C-alpha cells in the first residue's frame, strides 16, 4: 500500500539565525575571490560583525573567516587541476589526524537485497524528521537498521524535499518522528561525536550498480575528491562514467555517503542535487574541520 508522507509540524528554526547563516555561506561561496571581510559581510546582511561572528560560529562550527579560507583553498587546488596535474595530488589536501581519520572509520554500511529493492520500500517503516544543520535544514530518514536517507532543504521547501525522497521508495510506510531521528542528526554534524567504536550504520537502498557506486563514494577520504572516471575504474566499469554520474546523483544519503566529493574530469564541481552552493559549503566545511 502506497503511503504519502506528510509534514505535520512547522520545522522552520526559531528566529532568523538559519537564514543569516545560509546567506553568509552563499555570499562567501559566490564572492570568495573578493575575500570579503567580516565587516563587509555583516554590512551587506545588516548585522553587527560581533553578532554575525557568534551566530555563524555557533551554527557552522567555524568562523566566517575560517570558512572563507577553506573555500579559497578548495578553489586554489581546483586551479592546480586545470594545469593537468593528477587530480588526487592536487585535490583538497588535509592531514590524517583528528576528525579526518575518524571519519574514515565512522561510517559502516549494509545494502538491502535485490528483492527488497524491487519491492520499492514495501514492508519498510521509514521514520523521518527535519533538523537544523550547517548546510540548511536536513531531512533525516531512518529504518530499524540505520540511516537510509539524508537530504537538504531551504526554508519553505521542506514539503518538496520530503516528496523528492519518499518517491524513491513509494511503497514504504512513513512516520514523522523527530525524536527518533534527532540522535542521527546530532552525530552526523558534530565531529566530536565521530567515534570508531560506535560507527554510524547506514542502509543503502538501490540497485546493485548504484550500491557499488555508493560504496565507492564511501572510500573517498574526508577532505579529498575524485572524478567520476576514478569511481568507474574503482568499481571495474571504466567506460560507464555516464551511468556512474547518474548513480552518484541518485545517492539518497547525502553528505554521509559523500557524493559531494565527486567531481567532473576537469576538476569542476558539476551538478549537485541539493545545489552547487551547498556542495561548495560541504567541501569548505570538511577542509576546515580536518
XYZ file of C-alpha atoms in Angstrom:
290
model
C 0.000 0.000 0.000
C 1.457 3.316 -1.035
C 1.932 5.814 1.732
C 2.104 9.568 1.209
C 4.391 11.274 3.690
C 3.101 14.439 5.283
C 4.875 17.177 7.149
C 2.864 17.510 10.335
C 4.779 20.251 12.085
C 6.459 23.536 11.332
C 10.189 22.788 11.112
C 11.323 26.350 10.471
C 14.046 27.162 13.027
C 13.107 29.752 15.627
C 14.406 33.237 14.889
C 16.360 34.499 11.886
C 19.643 32.676 12.609
C 19.276 29.977 9.970
C 18.536 32.447 7.188
C 21.515 34.600 8.220
C 23.873 31.619 8.165
C 22.523 30.484 4.801
C 23.130 33.935 3.338
C 26.683 34.050 4.719
C 27.511 30.660 3.171
C 26.047 31.719 -0.155
C 27.825 35.086 -0.124
C 31.219 33.570 0.693
C 30.974 30.754 -1.846
C 29.974 33.182 -4.581
C 32.254 36.132 -3.695
C 35.335 34.442 -2.229
C 37.529 35.941 -4.973
C 36.949 39.347 -3.346
C 37.982 37.971 0.062
C 35.210 39.882 1.874
C 35.995 40.834 5.454
C 33.703 40.049 8.360
C 32.740 43.741 8.444
C 31.832 43.698 4.735
C 29.714 40.573 5.083
C 27.978 41.944 8.172
C 27.201 45.258 6.447
C 25.667 43.504 3.443
C 23.407 41.474 5.724
C 22.550 44.330 8.065
C 24.228 42.644 11.042
C 26.848 43.701 13.556
C 30.204 41.949 12.985
C 30.304 40.645 16.552
C 26.835 39.128 16.452
C 27.371 37.667 12.990
C 30.598 36.024 14.139
C 28.855 34.423 17.133
C 25.821 33.275 15.160
C 27.792 31.740 12.286
C 30.315 30.039 14.564
C 27.550 28.549 16.705
C 25.738 27.102 13.683
C 28.616 26.108 11.393
C 31.282 25.177 13.935
C 33.840 27.590 12.458
C 34.139 31.320 11.942
C 33.230 33.112 8.689
C 36.948 33.785 8.148
C 37.852 30.106 8.555
C 35.078 29.126 6.168
C 36.305 31.684 3.632
C 39.838 30.298 3.906
C 38.578 26.765 3.313
C 36.576 27.776 0.244
C 39.565 29.717 -1.110
C 41.859 26.726 -0.603
C 39.424 24.495 -2.459
C 39.367 26.952 -5.356
C 43.160 27.223 -5.488
C 43.531 23.485 -5.752
C 40.936 23.300 -8.496
C 43.108 25.770 -10.409
C 46.048 23.413 -9.985
C 43.975 20.652 -11.518
C 43.389 22.818 -14.573
C 47.166 22.724 -15.052
C 46.639 18.982 -15.731
C 48.305 17.741 -12.581
C 46.835 14.430 -11.336
C 43.573 15.062 -9.525
C 44.432 13.015 -6.462
C 47.654 15.001 -5.972
C 46.032 18.396 -6.200
C 42.576 17.832 -4.666
C 41.871 19.064 -1.187
C 44.915 18.042 0.872
C 44.374 17.615 4.620
C 46.151 15.825 7.439
C 45.085 12.338 8.509
C 44.829 13.153 12.210
C 41.782 14.181 14.183
C 38.317 14.196 12.600
C 39.526 13.274 9.091
C 40.939 9.937 10.244
C 37.968 9.234 12.479
C 35.562 9.867 9.635
C 37.064 7.005 7.628
C 36.101 4.680 10.486
C 32.910 6.437 11.490
C 30.525 5.014 8.898
C 29.644 1.360 8.445
C 27.085 0.215 5.923
C 24.981 -2.612 4.624
C 22.955 -2.963 1.443
C 19.418 -4.203 1.115
C 18.899 -7.302 -1.003
C 17.806 -7.020 -4.660
C 14.408 -8.359 -3.628
C 13.975 -5.639 -1.032
C 14.955 -3.027 -3.601
C 12.465 -4.361 -6.132
C 9.717 -4.042 -3.506
C 10.323 -0.256 -3.686
C 10.240 0.049 0.067
C 7.422 -2.417 0.611
C 7.479 -3.717 4.182
C 9.728 -0.883 5.357
C 8.833 1.655 8.006
C 10.849 4.828 7.482
C 10.882 7.429 10.233
C 11.819 10.982 9.327
C 12.435 14.380 10.842
C 13.789 17.804 9.884
C 16.747 19.260 11.775
C 18.997 22.350 11.532
C 22.443 21.683 10.055
C 25.456 23.644 8.751
C 24.036 23.189 5.239
C 20.414 24.170 5.711
C 17.507 22.150 7.027
C 18.418 18.453 6.993
C 15.813 15.764 6.355
C 16.949 12.633 8.205
C 15.300 9.294 7.364
C 15.919 6.056 9.268
C 14.811 2.428 9.352
C 15.272 -0.020 12.198
C 18.577 -0.961 10.524
C 20.075 2.531 10.344
C 20.244 5.766 8.373
C 18.506 5.388 4.994
C 18.176 8.962 3.761
C 19.681 12.406 4.253
C 18.558 15.392 2.179
C 18.692 19.175 2.466
C 16.138 21.930 2.113
C 15.898 25.687 2.300
C 13.150 27.267 4.380
C 9.823 26.887 2.612
C 10.905 23.902 0.511
C 10.540 21.210 3.169
C 7.465 19.558 1.651
C 9.067 19.363 -1.800
C 12.212 17.892 -0.248
C 10.166 15.264 1.573
C 8.271 14.338 -1.581
C 11.516 14.042 -3.526
C 12.803 11.492 -1.026
C 9.635 9.489 -0.422
C 9.077 8.906 -4.127
C 12.278 6.843 -4.152
C 10.599 4.185 -2.007
C 6.862 4.718 -2.687
C 5.687 1.522 -1.019
C 7.243 2.242 2.367
C 5.293 3.446 5.376
C 6.429 6.883 6.529
C 6.186 8.109 10.118
C 7.208 11.593 11.205
C 9.330 11.050 14.317
C 11.786 13.831 15.054
C 12.713 12.319 18.407
C 13.917 9.148 16.681
C 15.933 10.964 14.017
C 17.456 13.597 16.308
C 20.330 11.382 17.590
C 21.374 10.750 13.993
C 21.351 14.447 13.130
C 23.472 15.238 16.185
C 26.097 12.626 15.326
C 26.318 13.422 11.614
C 27.153 17.110 12.014
C 29.286 17.023 15.167
C 32.833 15.752 14.513
C 33.286 15.331 18.242
C 30.672 12.550 18.056
C 32.520 10.620 15.310
C 33.881 7.525 17.036
C 35.124 4.280 15.527
C 33.930 2.176 18.462
C 30.319 3.143 17.750
C 30.148 3.696 13.979
C 27.118 5.211 12.313
C 25.227 2.488 10.451
C 23.768 3.371 7.072
C 21.453 1.292 4.900
C 21.914 1.529 1.115
C 18.641 1.039 -0.751
C 19.263 0.896 -4.504
C 20.129 -1.278 -7.479
C 23.242 -3.429 -7.394
C 25.052 -0.941 -9.639
C 24.002 2.059 -7.545
C 25.151 0.358 -4.356
C 28.540 -0.355 -5.950
C 28.917 3.333 -6.782
C 27.808 4.451 -3.320
C 30.244 2.026 -1.676
C 32.994 3.555 -3.813
C 31.996 7.021 -2.597
C 32.441 5.831 0.985
C 36.099 5.075 0.200
C 36.909 8.720 -0.621
C 38.880 10.110 2.344
C 37.472 13.016 4.296
C 38.591 16.284 2.723
C 39.542 14.788 -0.660
C 37.825 14.370 -4.014
C 37.857 12.068 -7.047
C 36.426 12.168 -10.561
C 33.562 10.115 -11.941
C 36.109 8.218 -14.053
C 38.023 7.341 -10.866
C 34.835 5.867 -9.426
C 34.073 3.990 -12.645
C 37.544 2.436 -12.558
C 37.202 1.582 -8.885
C 34.070 -0.496 -9.491
C 35.560 -2.207 -12.558
C 33.423 -0.335 -15.098
C 35.883 2.179 -16.617
C 33.635 3.053 -19.570
C 30.492 3.590 -17.500
C 31.175 7.181 -16.456
C 27.733 8.435 -17.518
C 25.987 5.682 -15.556
C 28.258 6.383 -12.595
C 27.290 10.059 -12.720
C 23.598 9.111 -12.664
C 24.141 6.795 -9.683
C 26.064 9.498 -7.815
C 23.180 11.895 -8.441
C 20.700 9.340 -7.108
C 22.540 8.866 -3.803
C 19.856 9.087 -1.079
C 22.238 9.639 1.839
C 23.865 12.965 1.054
C 26.980 14.101 2.937
C 27.410 10.811 4.857
C 27.759 8.908 1.580
C 29.895 11.735 0.166
C 28.631 12.337 -3.357
C 29.774 15.954 -2.928
C 33.367 14.673 -3.257
C 32.765 13.509 -6.848
C 33.986 15.995 -9.467
C 33.996 16.279 -13.239
C 37.024 15.200 -15.286
C 38.453 18.728 -15.274
C 38.008 19.069 -11.532
C 34.845 21.171 -11.942
C 32.170 20.800 -9.268
C 29.487 19.934 -11.879
C 25.912 19.437 -10.713
C 24.639 18.565 -7.268
C 21.090 17.518 -6.422
C 20.901 19.911 -3.471
C 22.628 22.860 -5.177
C 26.223 23.830 -6.000
C 26.317 26.393 -3.187
C 25.661 23.594 -0.735
C 28.299 21.380 -2.387
C 30.908 24.145 -2.054
C 29.857 24.636 1.549
C 30.357 20.931 2.334
C 33.830 20.827 0.787
C 34.820 24.007 2.619
C 33.419 22.728 5.916
C 35.360 19.495 5.608
C 38.598 21.321 4.833
C 38.123 23.477 7.925
C 37.235 20.543 10.180
C 40.263 18.453 9.229
